[in-house]
Amino acid sequence: MDSGPHAPTTLVDVLHARAQRHADRPLYQQLASGEIVGELSYAAADRRARALAMELREHAQPGERVLLLYPFGLEYPAVFLACLYAGLCAVPAFPPDKQRATSTMPRVGAIIRDADARLILTTADLVETVEFARAEAVNPDALEILATDALGHDADRAETWTRPAQLEDALAFLQYTSGSTGTPRGVMIGHDNLYAHQRLAHEKFKQDEGAVTVSWLPFYHDMGLIGSLLYPLYHGGTTALMSPTAFLRSPLAWLMAVSKLRARVSTGPNFAYDLCVDRAARAKPDALDGLDLSSWELTVSGAEPLRPQTIERFCQRFAPHGFRPETFMPCFGMAEATLMVSGWPLERAPSLRRFSREALWTGRAEPLPEEAEDSEGRDYVSCGTPMREHEVAIVDPDTCARLPDGHEGEIWLRGPSVGRGYWGDAETSTRRFAAHIEGEAEAEAETKADSPGVWPWFRTDDTGFVLDGELYGTGRLADLIVIGGRRYQPHDIERKLAHGPDALVKEAVVFSIPDAEGKPQLCIAATGRRTSGDEVRRKLCERIAARVLERVGIEPDRVVLIPQRSVSKTTSGKLRRYRYRSALRDGELEVLWERSAGGVAG
């Protein structure tokens, strides 16, 4: 973007300027069955945002929270941009489903109560469903519902729009976390955080004007919102949108869209790449005829750890169709930092390294030679280096002292894209967004006095280590299991049970609960069939325990079988391990069979 006295400081400035520079260029396109069925140009998006912003100002004051509950389609990005133009604080959320109220209403209700929204924006078709959700508000009568379909189309009204004063200092939106380790929290992302993230992420992504992005990611998720809707706006590209449902129904349609539109960018979490490989293996021989992925330059993998096996399988399967390993950019990021913090360099194949399992048990990262046995090591993918103006530190979570390279600890970070805290939770915000490294507070104060651009540290609650200047994420601090002085990452054990050609179960959840003396017990909840007999269940539990002992070196204290399709996950696909921890402890988990280290109980 332009620099100088009139340089943009918010994405509102960026879109308003681009609407004049390339008015007719598509900003968003809607896909259905591989065809473009709708389009919103830069000029049309800017005009609609200005006109709708003027109408929204009649219903809410600048800074008030506005909940966005929309189905897939072009209305959502248009309305989100209008909220930015109006100076309102957008709150993206997944719309409730009356047919699945027990699974969709709790999260929506929690967000409605926490955000204390003034408005709910939706479509005319969803008003009745949203009325159903309004009852969750603290004061339902004060919460207005507005269908936006027919609003914001008056070109004359658009001409009356004025940019809100000090917009860069205002909140842009609340991004609610996935809730993988507890209740979702609303991260306060300012216009300044959002613009800084896109400006600095662009130095990593290096996409040109006109580059096409294909995305199936949900709009309410930070990867979908920041990476697929707003980053292309920053660099002047086009995003072709397919619905998440269409992707889940036919994962290969995602790749076909990349091929057909000659897209340069498309991203997804780890499971998406595995799903494509699995579907390709079962597809008809001609299902991939004509697939050409040679235009694909960048696929940012985030939201969950990227497994080395996933990269290898995907590259091997789709290399004949032009896919290159250099396309993968493993990243580390989170909603609290707007999206990305650290990423692998573009046009370099990801770095996959194996580390000593025994050393990792004691919190040290020691690389192994390539010829080392699989059982000796644990593979990790490098997440590269932090974005410019950002810094990462590995810190002892108990003492808050900085740890040297090659030691595992809590990942702390700071930089201009880190949000302002959690909405309505000043205590947690202070603890996590204004942290200090032990012994460095005085030096930080002196540095900040000389350089006002120094930011406070944010505690991520994630674990990892830095080696050779590169960041490796290893898991969640809340999920880390320490038994007998050794550290165990739950996902490492889960993969040995539920992934690969020799998987024992479809899904497994690993966690710990204290025994009567307060000592941690290693517990595994694995899926089993309701129709299986007792002997089948008993043998499966024995096989699970034996595999963990053989491949991880520890015998589980408890193995329980739970019904298939009962595994609880967040909207971004992360396991809610804390729910199993409390449910098993409190006797509220539906158990089909249980094996204890001291015996077996049905």
Coordinates of C-alpha atoms in Angstrom, one line a residue:
M1 CA 0.0 0.0 0.0
D2 CA 0.9 3.7 -0.4
S3 CA 3.2 5.3 2.2
G4 CA 3.5 8.9 3.2
P5 CA 1.2 11.4 5.0
H6 CA -2.0 10.0 3.4
A7 CA -1.1 6.3 4.0
P8 CA -3.9 4.1 5.2
T9 CA -4.0 3.2 8.9
T10 CA -7.0 0.9 8.8
L11 CA -8.6 -1.7 6.4
V12 CA -11.4 0.8 5.9
D13 CA -8.9 3.2 4.3
V14 CA -7.5 0.3 2.2
L15 CA -10.8 -0.7 0.8
H16 CA -11.9 2.8 0.1
A17 CA -8.7 3.5 -1.8
R18 CA -8.8 0.3 -3.7
A19 CA -12.4 0.8 -4.7
Q20 CA -11.2 3.8 -6.7
R21 CA -8.1 2.2 -8.1
H22 CA -9.6 -1.0 -9.4
A23 CA -13.4 -0.6 -9.0
D24 CA -14.5 -3.5 -11.1
R25 CA -12.1 -6.1 -9.8
P26 CA -13.9 -8.9 -7.9
L27 CA -13.3 -8.8 -4.2
Y28 CA -15.5 -11.8 -3.3
Q29 CA -17.0 -14.5 -5.5
Q30 CA -19.5 -17.1 -4.3
L31 CA -19.1 -20.7 -5.6
A32 CA -21.7 -23.4 -6.0
S33 CA -20.9 -26.7 -7.6
G34 CA -17.7 -25.2 -8.9
E35 CA -19.3 -22.3 -10.7
I36 CA -19.3 -18.6 -9.8
V37 CA -22.9 -17.7 -8.8
G38 CA -22.4 -14.3 -7.2
E39 CA -19.8 -11.5 -7.1
L40 CA -19.0 -8.4 -5.1
S41 CA -16.5 -6.0 -6.7
Y42 CA -14.2 -3.6 -4.8
A43 CA -16.4 -0.6 -5.7
A44 CA -19.6 -2.4 -4.8
A45 CA -18.2 -3.6 -1.5
D46 CA -17.1 -0.1 -0.6
R47 CA -20.4 1.5 -1.7
R48 CA -22.5 -1.1 0.2
A49 CA -20.3 -0.7 3.3
R50 CA -20.7 3.1 3.3
A51 CA -24.5 3.0 2.7
L52 CA -25.1 0.2 5.2
A53 CA -22.9 1.9 7.8
M54 CA -25.1 5.0 7.7
E55 CA -28.2 2.9 8.4
L56 CA -26.5 0.9 11.2
R57 CA -25.6 4.2 12.9
E58 CA -29.3 4.8 13.4
H59 CA -29.5 1.6 15.5
A60 CA -26.2 1.6 17.4
Q61 CA -23.6 4.0 18.7
P62 CA -19.9 3.8 17.7
G63 CA -18.1 1.1 19.8
E64 CA -21.2 -0.9 20.6
R65 CA -21.1 -4.6 19.9
V66 CA -23.0 -6.0 16.9
L67 CA -23.5 -9.8 16.6
L68 CA -23.3 -11.2 13.1
L69 CA -25.3 -14.4 12.6
Y70 CA -25.3 -15.3 8.9
P71 CA -25.4 -18.4 6.7
F72 CA -22.7 -18.9 4.1
G73 CA -22.9 -16.2 1.3
L74 CA -21.8 -12.8 0.2
E75 CA -24.0 -10.9 2.8
Y76 CA -21.7 -11.7 5.6
P77 CA -18.5 -10.0 4.3
A78 CA -20.5 -7.0 3.1
V79 CA -22.0 -6.6 6.6
F80 CA -18.8 -7.1 8.4
L81 CA -17.1 -4.4 6.3
A82 CA -20.1 -2.1 7.0
C83 CA -19.6 -2.5 10.8
L84 CA -15.9 -1.5 10.3
Y85 CA -17.1 1.6 8.3
A86 CA -19.6 2.5 11.0
G87 CA -17.2 2.3 13.8
L88 CA -19.1 -0.5 15.4
C89 CA -17.5 -3.6 17.1
A90 CA -18.5 -6.7 15.0
V91 CA -18.9 -10.0 16.8
P92 CA -18.8 -12.9 14.4
A93 CA -20.5 -16.1 15.5
F94 CA -22.0 -19.3 14.1
P95 CA -25.7 -19.0 13.6
P96 CA -27.9 -21.2 15.9
D97 CA -29.9 -24.1 14.5
K98 CA -33.2 -24.8 16.1
Q99 CA -33.0 -28.4 14.9
R100 CA -29.7 -28.8 16.8
A101 CA -30.3 -26.5 19.7
T102 CA -28.5 -28.6 22.2
S103 CA -25.2 -28.4 20.3
T104 CA -25.4 -24.9 18.7
M105 CA -27.3 -22.8 21.3
P106 CA -24.9 -23.0 24.3
R107 CA -22.0 -21.3 22.4
V108 CA -24.2 -18.6 20.8
G109 CA -26.0 -18.0 24.1
A110 CA -22.6 -17.6 25.9
I111 CA -21.4 -15.1 23.3
I112 CA -24.7 -13.1 23.4
R113 CA -24.5 -12.8 27.2
D114 CA -20.8 -12.0 27.3
A115 CA -20.6 -9.5 24.5
D116 CA -23.7 -7.5 25.7
A117 CA -24.5 -6.8 22.1
R118 CA -26.8 -3.9 21.0
L119 CA -27.8 -5.4 17.7
I120 CA -28.0 -8.8 16.1
L121 CA -27.6 -8.6 12.3
T122 CA -28.8 -11.5 10.1
T123 CA -30.8 -12.3 7.0
A124 CA -34.6 -12.3 6.6
D125 CA -34.6 -16.1 6.3
L126 CA -32.9 -16.4 9.7
V127 CA -34.8 -13.9 11.7
E128 CA -37.1 -16.5 13.2
T129 CA -34.2 -18.7 14.3
V130 CA -32.3 -15.7 15.7
E131 CA -35.4 -14.7 17.7
F132 CA -35.1 -18.1 19.3
A133 CA -31.5 -17.1 20.3
R134 CA -32.4 -13.7 21.6
A135 CA -33.9 -15.2 24.8
E136 CA -30.3 -16.0 25.8
A137 CA -29.5 -12.3 26.3
V138 CA -29.3 -10.7 29.8
N139 CA -31.9 -8.2 28.6
P140 CA -33.7 -9.6 25.6
D141 CA -35.9 -6.6 25.1
A142 CA -32.9 -4.3 24.7
L143 CA -31.4 -6.5 21.9
E144 CA -32.6 -5.5 18.5
I145 CA -32.6 -7.9 15.5
L146 CA -32.1 -6.4 12.1
A147 CA -32.3 -8.2 8.7
T148 CA -29.8 -6.6 6.4
D149 CA -30.7 -8.1 3.0
A150 CA -32.6 -5.1 1.8
L151 CA -30.5 -2.5 3.5
G152 CA -27.5 -0.5 2.3
H153 CA -28.3 -0.4 -1.4
D154 CA -28.9 3.3 -1.6
A155 CA -26.1 4.9 -3.6
D156 CA -27.1 8.4 -2.5
R157 CA -26.9 7.3 1.2
A158 CA -23.4 6.0 0.6
E159 CA -22.3 9.5 -0.4
T160 CA -23.2 10.8 3.0
W161 CA -20.8 8.5 4.8
T162 CA -17.9 10.0 6.8
R163 CA -15.0 8.1 8.3
P164 CA -15.3 7.7 12.1
A165 CA -12.8 9.9 14.0
Q166 CA -9.8 8.1 15.5
L167 CA -10.9 4.9 13.9
E168 CA -7.5 3.3 14.3
D169 CA -8.0 3.6 18.1
A170 CA -11.4 1.8 18.1
L171 CA -12.2 -1.9 18.5
A172 CA -12.8 -3.6 15.1
F173 CA -14.3 -6.8 16.4
L174 CA -14.4 -9.4 19.1
Q175 CA -13.0 -12.8 18.0
Y176 CA -14.2 -15.5 20.4
T177 CA -11.7 -18.2 21.0
S178 CA -12.5 -21.8 20.2
G179 CA -12.9 -22.8 23.8
S180 CA -10.7 -25.9 23.6
T181 CA -9.5 -25.5 27.2
G182 CA -12.5 -23.8 28.7
T183 CA -15.2 -21.1 28.1
P184 CA -14.8 -19.1 24.9
R185 CA -13.4 -15.6 25.5
G186 CA -13.9 -12.5 23.3
V187 CA -10.5 -11.2 22.2
M188 CA -10.6 -7.4 21.6
I189 CA -9.0 -6.7 18.2
G190 CA -8.5 -3.1 17.4
H191 CA -8.4 -1.5 13.9
D192 CA -4.7 -0.9 14.6
N193 CA -4.1 -4.6 15.5
L194 CA -5.9 -5.7 12.3
Y195 CA -4.1 -3.4 10.0
A196 CA -0.7 -4.2 11.6
H197 CA -1.3 -7.9 11.2
Q198 CA -2.2 -7.6 7.5
R199 CA 0.7 -5.3 6.8
L200 CA 3.3 -7.6 8.4
A201 CA 1.7 -10.9 7.3
H202 CA 1.9 -9.6 3.7
E203 CA 5.7 -9.5 4.1
K204 CA 5.5 -13.3 4.7
F205 CA 2.9 -14.1 2.1
K206 CA 4.1 -11.8 -0.6
Q207 CA 0.9 -12.0 -2.8
D208 CA 0.5 -9.7 -5.7
E209 CA -2.6 -7.6 -6.7
G210 CA -5.1 -9.8 -8.5
A211 CA -4.0 -13.1 -6.9
V212 CA -6.9 -15.5 -6.4
T213 CA -7.7 -17.2 -3.0
V214 CA -10.1 -20.1 -2.7
S215 CA -11.6 -20.6 0.8
W216 CA -14.1 -22.9 2.4
L217 CA -13.2 -21.8 5.9
P218 CA -16.1 -20.5 8.2
F219 CA -16.4 -16.7 8.4
Y220 CA -16.7 -16.8 12.2
H221 CA -13.3 -18.5 12.5
D222 CA -10.1 -16.3 12.6
M223 CA -8.5 -18.3 9.7
G224 CA -11.5 -17.7 7.5
L225 CA -12.1 -14.1 8.6
I226 CA -8.5 -12.7 8.7
G227 CA -6.8 -15.0 6.3
S228 CA -9.4 -15.5 3.6
L229 CA -11.7 -12.5 3.7
L230 CA -9.5 -9.6 4.9
Y231 CA -5.9 -10.4 3.7
P232 CA -6.9 -10.6 0.0
L233 CA -8.6 -7.2 0.5
Y234 CA -5.3 -5.8 1.8
H235 CA -3.2 -7.0 -1.1
G236 CA -5.8 -6.4 -3.8
G237 CA -6.7 -9.9 -4.5
T238 CA -10.0 -11.9 -5.1
T239 CA -11.4 -14.5 -2.8
A240 CA -13.6 -17.3 -4.2
L241 CA -15.8 -18.7 -1.4
M242 CA -17.2 -22.2 -1.2
S243 CA -19.3 -23.3 1.8
P244 CA -17.8 -25.3 4.6
T245 CA -20.6 -27.8 4.1
A246 CA -19.7 -28.2 0.4
F247 CA -16.1 -28.9 1.4
L248 CA -17.0 -31.5 4.0
R249 CA -19.4 -33.2 1.5
S250 CA -16.7 -33.2 -1.2
P251 CA -13.2 -32.3 -0.1
L252 CA -11.8 -32.8 -3.6
A253 CA -14.1 -30.0 -4.9
W254 CA -11.8 -27.7 -2.9
L255 CA -8.8 -28.8 -5.0
M256 CA -10.9 -28.6 -8.2
A257 CA -11.8 -25.0 -7.4
V258 CA -8.1 -24.2 -6.9
S259 CA -7.3 -25.8 -10.2
K260 CA -10.1 -24.2 -12.2
L261 CA -9.6 -20.7 -10.9
R262 CA -5.8 -20.9 -11.0
A263 CA -5.8 -19.9 -7.4
R264 CA -2.5 -19.0 -5.8
V265 CA -3.6 -19.1 -2.1
S266 CA -5.8 -21.6 -0.2
T267 CA -5.5 -22.6 3.4
G268 CA -6.9 -25.0 5.9
P269 CA -6.2 -26.9 9.2
N270 CA -4.4 -30.2 9.3
F271 CA -7.5 -32.4 9.0
A272 CA -8.4 -30.9 5.6
Y273 CA -5.3 -32.2 3.9
D274 CA -5.7 -35.6 5.4
L275 CA -9.4 -35.7 4.3
C276 CA -8.4 -34.9 0.7
V277 CA -5.9 -37.7 0.7
D278 CA -8.4 -40.2 2.1
R279 CA -11.1 -39.2 -0.3
A280 CA -8.7 -39.4 -3.3
A281 CA -7.8 -42.9 -2.3
R282 CA -11.5 -43.9 -2.4
A283 CA -12.4 -41.9 -5.5
K284 CA -13.1 -43.2 -9.0
P285 CA -10.1 -43.4 -11.3
D286 CA -11.2 -40.4 -13.3
A287 CA -12.1 -38.2 -10.3
L288 CA -8.9 -36.2 -10.5
D289 CA -8.8 -35.9 -14.3
G290 CA -7.8 -32.4 -15.3
L291 CA -6.7 -31.5 -11.7
D292 CA -3.8 -29.0 -12.0
L293 CA -2.4 -27.5 -8.8
S294 CA 0.7 -25.9 -10.3
S295 CA -0.7 -22.3 -9.7
W296 CA -1.0 -23.0 -5.9
E297 CA 1.8 -20.9 -4.3
L298 CA 0.7 -20.7 -0.6
T299 CA -1.2 -22.9 1.8
V300 CA -1.0 -21.6 5.3
S301 CA -1.7 -24.4 7.8
G302 CA -2.9 -23.4 11.2
A303 CA -5.6 -23.9 13.8
E304 CA -4.1 -27.2 14.9
P305 CA -0.5 -28.6 14.8
L306 CA 0.6 -29.6 11.3
R307 CA 1.8 -33.2 11.3
P308 CA 4.8 -34.3 9.3
Q309 CA 2.9 -37.3 8.0
T310 CA 0.2 -35.0 6.7
I311 CA 2.7 -33.0 4.6
E312 CA 4.3 -36.1 3.2
R313 CA 1.0 -37.9 2.4
F314 CA -0.5 -34.8 0.7
C315 CA 2.6 -34.0 -1.3
Q316 CA 3.1 -37.6 -2.4
R317 CA -0.6 -37.9 -3.5
F318 CA -0.9 -34.6 -5.4
A319 CA 2.6 -34.1 -6.7
P320 CA 1.5 -35.7 -10.0
H321 CA -1.1 -32.9 -10.3
G322 CA 1.5 -30.1 -9.9
F323 CA 1.5 -29.6 -6.1
R324 CA 4.8 -28.6 -4.7
P325 CA 6.1 -29.0 -1.1
E326 CA 7.2 -25.4 -1.1
T327 CA 3.5 -24.4 -1.1
F328 CA 3.1 -25.4 2.5
M329 CA 3.7 -22.6 5.1
P330 CA 3.4 -24.0 8.6
C331 CA 2.4 -21.3 11.0
F332 CA 1.9 -20.6 14.7
G333 CA -0.9 -18.2 15.6
M334 CA -4.0 -17.6 17.6
A335 CA -7.0 -15.3 17.9
E336 CA -5.3 -13.3 20.6
A337 CA -2.7 -12.2 18.1
T338 CA -5.3 -11.5 15.4
L339 CA -4.1 -14.6 13.5
M340 CA -0.5 -15.4 12.6
V341 CA 2.6 -14.8 14.8
S342 CA 5.3 -17.0 13.2
G343 CA 5.5 -18.6 9.8
W344 CA 7.8 -20.6 7.5
P345 CA 9.4 -18.8 4.6
L346 CA 7.6 -18.8 1.3
E347 CA 9.1 -20.9 -1.5
R348 CA 11.0 -23.2 0.9
A349 CA 9.9 -26.8 1.7
P350 CA 8.8 -27.1 5.3
S351 CA 11.5 -28.2 7.8
L352 CA 10.6 -31.6 9.4
R353 CA 12.9 -32.6 12.3
R354 CA 13.0 -35.5 14.7
F355 CA 13.8 -35.0 18.3
S356 CA 14.7 -37.4 21.1
R357 CA 11.6 -38.6 22.9
E358 CA 13.5 -39.1 26.1
A359 CA 14.9 -35.6 26.0
L360 CA 11.4 -34.1 25.4
W361 CA 10.1 -36.0 28.4
T362 CA 12.4 -33.8 30.5
G363 CA 11.7 -30.6 28.6
R364 CA 14.7 -30.5 26.3
A365 CA 14.7 -30.5 22.4
E366 CA 17.6 -32.6 21.1
P367 CA 17.6 -33.3 17.3
L368 CA 18.2 -36.9 16.3
P369 CA 20.1 -38.1 13.1
E370 CA 17.9 -39.0 10.2
E371 CA 18.7 -42.7 10.6
A372 CA 17.3 -42.8 14.1
E373 CA 14.5 -45.3 14.8
D374 CA 11.0 -44.1 14.8
S375 CA 10.4 -45.2 18.4
E376 CA 13.3 -43.0 19.6
G377 CA 12.0 -39.7 18.3
R378 CA 9.1 -37.4 18.0
D379 CA 8.7 -35.4 14.7
Y380 CA 7.9 -31.7 14.7
V381 CA 7.3 -29.2 11.9
S382 CA 9.1 -25.8 12.2
C383 CA 6.8 -22.8 12.4
G384 CA 9.6 -20.6 11.1
T385 CA 10.4 -17.1 12.5
P386 CA 8.1 -14.4 13.9
M387 CA 6.7 -11.7 11.7
R388 CA 8.7 -8.4 11.7
E389 CA 8.0 -6.2 14.8
H390 CA 7.0 -9.3 16.7
E391 CA 9.1 -11.3 19.3
V392 CA 8.7 -14.7 20.7
A393 CA 10.2 -16.0 24.1
I394 CA 10.1 -19.4 25.7
V395 CA 9.4 -19.0 29.4
D396 CA 9.1 -21.2 32.5
P397 CA 5.3 -21.0 33.2
D398 CA 5.9 -21.2 37.0
T399 CA 8.8 -18.9 37.6
C400 CA 8.3 -16.7 34.5
A401 CA 12.0 -16.9 33.8
R402 CA 13.2 -16.9 30.2
L403 CA 14.4 -20.4 29.1
P404 CA 17.4 -20.9 26.8
D405 CA 17.1 -22.3 23.2
G406 CA 16.2 -25.9 23.0
H407 CA 14.2 -26.0 26.2
E408 CA 10.4 -26.5 26.2
G409 CA 8.3 -24.0 28.0
E410 CA 5.4 -21.6 27.6
I411 CA 5.4 -19.5 24.4
W412 CA 5.2 -15.8 25.1
L413 CA 4.9 -13.2 22.4
R414 CA 4.6 -9.5 21.8
G415 CA 4.0 -7.2 18.9
P416 CA 1.5 -4.8 17.3
S417 CA -1.0 -7.5 16.2
V418 CA -1.6 -8.8 19.7
G419 CA -5.1 -7.8 20.8
R420 CA -6.0 -5.6 23.8
G421 CA -7.3 -8.3 26.1
Y422 CA -10.5 -10.3 26.8
W423 CA -13.8 -8.5 26.7
G424 CA -15.2 -8.1 30.2
D425 CA -12.4 -10.0 31.9
A426 CA -9.9 -7.5 33.2
E427 CA -8.3 -9.9 35.6
T428 CA -7.4 -12.5 33.0
S429 CA -6.4 -9.8 30.5
T430 CA -3.9 -8.4 33.0
R431 CA -2.4 -11.8 33.7
R432 CA -2.0 -12.8 30.1
F433 CA -1.7 -9.6 28.1
A434 CA 0.5 -7.6 30.4
A435 CA 3.0 -10.3 31.5
H436 CA 6.6 -9.6 32.5
I437 CA 9.6 -11.9 32.2
E438 CA 11.3 -12.4 35.5
G439 CA 14.4 -10.3 35.8
E440 CA 13.7 -8.3 32.7
A441 CA 11.1 -5.8 33.8
E442 CA 13.6 -3.0 34.5
A443 CA 15.3 -3.4 31.1
E444 CA 11.9 -3.5 29.4
A445 CA 10.9 -0.3 31.1
E446 CA 14.1 1.4 29.9
T447 CA 13.6 0.1 26.3
K448 CA 10.0 1.2 26.2
A449 CA 11.0 4.7 27.4
D450 CA 13.5 4.9 24.5
S451 CA 11.2 3.1 22.0
P452 CA 7.4 3.5 22.5
G453 CA 6.8 0.7 20.0
V454 CA 7.8 -2.0 22.5
W455 CA 4.8 -4.1 23.5
P456 CA 3.9 -6.0 26.6
W457 CA 4.3 -9.8 26.7
F458 CA 1.3 -12.0 26.0
R459 CA 1.2 -15.5 27.7
T460 CA -0.2 -17.9 25.1
D461 CA -0.8 -20.9 27.3
D462 CA 0.8 -22.9 24.5
T463 CA 4.0 -24.9 24.9
G464 CA 7.0 -25.0 22.5
F465 CA 10.6 -24.4 22.0
V466 CA 13.0 -22.3 19.9
L467 CA 15.9 -23.9 18.1
D468 CA 18.2 -22.3 15.6
G469 CA 15.9 -19.3 15.6
E470 CA 12.8 -21.2 14.6
L471 CA 9.7 -21.8 16.7
Y472 CA 8.2 -25.3 17.3
G473 CA 4.8 -25.6 18.9
T474 CA 4.3 -28.7 21.0
G475 CA 0.9 -28.4 22.6
R476 CA -1.3 -26.7 25.2
L477 CA 0.0 -26.0 28.6
A478 CA -3.4 -26.9 30.2
D479 CA -3.3 -30.3 28.4
L480 CA 0.4 -31.1 29.3
I481 CA 0.6 -34.3 31.5
V482 CA 3.6 -34.6 33.9
I483 CA 3.9 -38.0 35.5
G484 CA 7.1 -39.2 37.3
G485 CA 9.0 -36.1 36.1
R486 CA 8.2 -36.9 32.5
R487 CA 6.2 -34.7 30.1
Y488 CA 3.6 -36.2 27.8
Q489 CA 1.7 -34.4 25.1
P490 CA -1.9 -35.8 24.7
H491 CA -2.0 -35.4 20.9
D492 CA 1.2 -37.5 20.6
I493 CA -0.5 -40.4 22.3
E494 CA -3.8 -39.8 20.5
R495 CA -2.1 -40.1 17.1
K496 CA -0.6 -43.5 18.0
L497 CA -4.1 -44.8 18.7
A498 CA -6.3 -43.1 16.1
H499 CA -4.2 -42.2 13.1
G500 CA -2.4 -44.2 10.4
P501 CA -3.0 -47.5 8.8
D502 CA -2.7 -49.4 12.1
A503 CA -5.1 -47.2 14.0
L504 CA -6.9 -49.1 16.8
V505 CA -9.9 -46.7 17.2
K506 CA -11.5 -43.9 15.2
E507 CA -11.0 -41.2 17.9
A508 CA -9.2 -41.0 21.2
V509 CA -8.9 -38.3 23.9
V510 CA -6.0 -38.3 26.3
F511 CA -6.0 -36.4 29.6
S512 CA -5.1 -36.7 33.3
I513 CA -7.1 -36.5 36.5
P514 CA -5.7 -36.7 40.0
D515 CA -6.1 -39.7 42.2
A516 CA -7.1 -39.7 45.9
E517 CA -3.6 -38.5 46.8
G518 CA -3.5 -35.8 44.2
K519 CA -1.1 -37.7 41.9
P520 CA -1.9 -37.4 38.1
Q521 CA -3.4 -40.5 36.4
L522 CA -3.0 -41.0 32.7
C523 CA -6.5 -41.5 31.2
I524 CA -7.6 -42.4 27.7
A525 CA -11.2 -42.2 26.4
A526 CA -11.5 -44.0 23.1
T527 CA -14.5 -44.6 20.9
G528 CA -16.1 -48.1 20.7
R529 CA -19.2 -49.6 19.3
R530 CA -22.4 -49.9 21.4
T531 CA -23.1 -53.2 19.7
S532 CA -19.8 -54.9 20.6
G533 CA -19.8 -57.6 23.2
D534 CA -18.0 -57.4 26.5
E535 CA -15.1 -59.6 25.3
V536 CA -14.5 -57.4 22.3
R537 CA -14.5 -54.3 24.4
R538 CA -12.2 -55.9 27.0
K539 CA -9.7 -56.9 24.3
L540 CA -9.8 -53.4 22.7
C541 CA -9.0 -51.8 26.0
E542 CA -6.1 -54.2 26.5
R543 CA -4.7 -53.4 23.1
I544 CA -5.0 -49.7 23.7
A545 CA -3.1 -50.0 27.0
A546 CA -0.4 -52.3 25.4
R547 CA 0.2 -49.9 22.5
V548 CA 0.6 -46.9 24.8
L549 CA 3.0 -48.9 27.0
E550 CA 5.0 -50.1 23.9
R551 CA 5.2 -46.8 22.0
V552 CA 5.1 -44.2 24.7
G553 CA 6.7 -46.0 27.6
I554 CA 3.9 -45.6 30.1
E555 CA 0.9 -47.7 31.1
P556 CA -2.4 -45.8 31.2
D557 CA -4.1 -45.8 34.6
R558 CA -7.5 -45.9 33.1
V559 CA -8.8 -46.7 29.6
V560 CA -12.5 -46.1 29.0
L561 CA -14.6 -46.8 25.9
I562 CA -17.1 -44.2 25.0
P563 CA -19.8 -44.2 22.2
Q564 CA -18.7 -43.3 18.7
R565 CA -19.6 -39.8 17.5
S566 CA -19.6 -38.6 21.1
V567 CA -16.2 -36.9 21.0
S568 CA -16.6 -33.2 21.9
K569 CA -14.8 -30.7 19.7
T570 CA -14.8 -27.0 19.2
T571 CA -16.1 -25.2 16.1
S572 CA -12.5 -25.4 14.7
G573 CA -12.2 -29.1 15.3
K574 CA -10.1 -29.0 18.5
L575 CA -10.7 -31.6 21.2
R576 CA -12.2 -30.3 24.4
R577 CA -10.1 -32.4 26.7
Y578 CA -11.1 -30.5 29.8
R579 CA -14.7 -31.8 29.4
Y580 CA -13.5 -35.4 29.6
R581 CA -11.3 -34.6 32.6
S582 CA -14.3 -33.2 34.6
A583 CA -16.9 -35.7 33.3
L584 CA -14.8 -38.8 34.2
R585 CA -13.8 -37.3 37.5
D586 CA -17.4 -36.5 38.4
G587 CA -18.9 -39.8 37.1
E588 CA -20.8 -38.0 34.3
L589 CA -19.1 -39.7 31.3
E590 CA -21.0 -42.4 29.5
V591 CA -18.7 -45.4 29.6
L592 CA -19.2 -48.6 27.6
W593 CA -16.2 -50.4 29.3
E594 CA -13.3 -49.5 31.5
R595 CA -9.9 -50.9 32.1
S596 CA -7.9 -49.9 35.1
A597 CA -4.2 -50.5 35.7
G598 CA -5.2 -52.8 38.5
G599 CA -7.9 -54.7 36.7
V600 CA -10.9 -54.5 34.3
A601 CA -14.4 -53.4 35.1
G602 CA -17.3 -53.5 32.7

